[in-house]
Amino acid sequence: MSKSPNGKSRASGRVTLASVAEHAGVATMTASRAISQPELVSPLLRERVEKAVEELGYVPNRAARALASSKSNVIVVLVPSLSNTVFTAVLQGIQDALDPHGYQILIGNTRYSDAEEEKLLNVYMQSNPDGILLSGLSHSKAVQKMLDTSRVPVVSMMDLSADPQQLSVGFSQTQAGHTMTRYLIDKGYKRIGFMAAQLDERTIKRAEGYRKAMDEAGLADPRLELMVADPSTIALGAELVGRMLSLVPDMDAIFCCNDDLAHGAIFQCQRRGISVPRQLAICGFNDLPASAWMNPSVTTIATPRYRVGYESATLLRSVIRGEAPAHTHVDLGFTVMARESA
Amino acid sequence: MSKSPNGKSRASGRVTLASVAEHAGVATMTASRAISQPELVSPLLRERVEKAVEELGYVPNRAARALASSKSNVIVVLVPSLSNTVFTAVLQGIQDALDPHGYQILIGNTRYSDAEEEKLLNVYMQSNPDGILLSGLSHSKAVQKMLDTSRVPVVSMMDLSADPQQLSVGFSQTQAGHTMTRYLIDKGYKRIGFMAAQLDERTIKRAEGYRKAMDEAGLADPRLELMVADPSTIALGAELVGRMLSLVPDMDAIFCCNDDLAHGAIFQCQRRGISVPRQLAICGFNDLPASAWMNPSVTTIATPRYRVGYESATLLRSVIRGEAPAHTHVDLGFTVMARESA
DNA sequence: CTGAAAGCGCTTACAG
DNA sequence: CTGAAAGCGCTTACAG
């Protein structure tokens, strides 16, 4: 069938563009054009190439294309977690925005670790990405340096940057924390606890918003805060609510830094016969699907995670195309979901 | 610093292996070896190369490596969903098994669609993957053909194949469905409904297991089944439990094909004042974290999803290395979690 | 242990 | 609209 390669050949045995061209009776580069920029090729030749592609079952070699064009069509996405629904929704948005444009998405899970982020980025830089989507605003020195020297466009997701040079898409975590706290204060709660885990950048900022609101209302009391570095889980929320109540028995509300903790806290209250919100109000953050359905339904803050992904990817695409972005910071906002639990 | 390229150059400006070699005063291929197979290079030269890499900030070009070696070090993973915790756990297992070995994982989300799976695979084949991890046993003709002609090693995840040629890691979905149903029958329930959504391959098999158990017990009744193609959500479970009860008022138990549906069904019962399990027993499938904490806690089947990912990837690695696998089917089993709801 | 040359499979200026 | 040649940045037999 095909000509036998010489003894030194390292050919992979796959169908190549050259064989497609030969089959179609055109030059290799005409075949290349017919595939990548068909509008530049006459209908006749284009059709012959397309036929050859079909008949031979040609699959382009992405590595060769990337090497020759020095465009990888790869977008690197780094998220801190895959088990957290928030970030899988972000990924969905990214995929939806990028898939139609032929990008290949490299997803890295940093597990909330700066060291891991650095390691992943190091590896992914080998793929010569056209753009990078990062979670959060603050990164290690080494990561910053890699990013700076590579000159690859970067968009930061989930929060809004104060630095005009840093493109960011999300909403103000601090403000969201403040708003939720303010909601509780306005409802008349006085001894409002703050329960946090993981202690990532966003949690810290929500805590700042909480403190500011408590300060403003003259309700601040450091003993009302319980912040632990363990991963956020339902089980942890169940545990922490017990600790908080025993530390501060007159607590009348708890702002959980995310819904998982809030769910665990509510389940625990149910088991202990503590009425929510009558004896203890509990609210969360993120508006996971269960929050609307639990009993009591959970007061929380709905966050535009899918849109964060979608808009981040869209902004990144425009930068890659060399366009000057209309806005360097895209504020997608958030919404208080007032329900039964607080 | 570096020699200026001639006018026709398309050089990317990145530091190359050649410049590292020059800097270290060795041949390019010695520099290559010092990086990829350091044990073949004398300590002296190796050190000089390492120093040059460090000083120049060299980042290998993965595309060039892939092209030259015809080894991509890419593993393609196709899962039907990213919002389903089950598959994110599978992905975690895969990452943990593969990351230490320098593989790059390409994650594709098929959204439970054969057409989408085909499209994704088509694109991902351009990356010349060393191996492929697929969810489920049955795939479209087009996908089968791509797989066959490419000769790339494939491992199927989540279920056990009857075909000895097809490598699979998981557990018997049919048997798990049978076991859960049998558990309910043994508990004395007679009018046991089956609530299913999505209707993917695994759901269908669990339904088969359910039917078999009901048949064996002489309890079969087609009216007990409610199967809809919508995605599984808490909201859907809440809706379907109402429909099932109005269709078959004397239903005394419901086997939900996954935990999301079960949670929704339980929340709905709480709202309607239907006591679970006293008036209606409800059980789920997968043992999501909330199942242990809800009130009532949810009887369900714990599935080894993380291990499915980990063991699938491990099996794939061994095949890629050319080893004959000890077992073509790895049965990871499942566990009934008997709790309060059934 | 080290190296010169060829080659992997594409695309890119350039010319016609 | 079409094409011959060079080049992208690596690794691979092969030889010494």
PDB file of C-alpha atoms in Angstrom, chain A residues 25 46 70 86 92 114 155 223 270 340:
ATOM      1  CA  GLY A  25      -2.587  14.813  -6.094  1.00  0.00           C
ATOM      2  CA  ARG A  46     -10.467  21.343  -1.543  1.00  0.00           C
ATOM      3  CA  SER A  70       4.254  27.731  17.730  1.00  0.00           C
ATOM      4  CA  VAL A  86     -18.131  25.490  42.770  1.00  0.00           C
ATOM      5  CA  GLN A  92     -18.278  23.803  32.747  1.00  0.00           C
ATOM      6  CA  ASP A 114       0.720  26.898  46.414  1.00  0.00           C
ATOM      7  CA  VAL A 155      -7.023  35.745  33.707  1.00  0.00           C
ATOM      8  CA  ARG A 223     -14.586  34.647  70.313  1.00  0.00           C
ATOM      9  CA  GLN A 270     -31.519  18.588  63.970  1.00  0.00           C
ATOM     10  CA  GLU A 340     -35.771  29.623  56.171  1.00  0.00           C
TER      11      GLU A 340
END
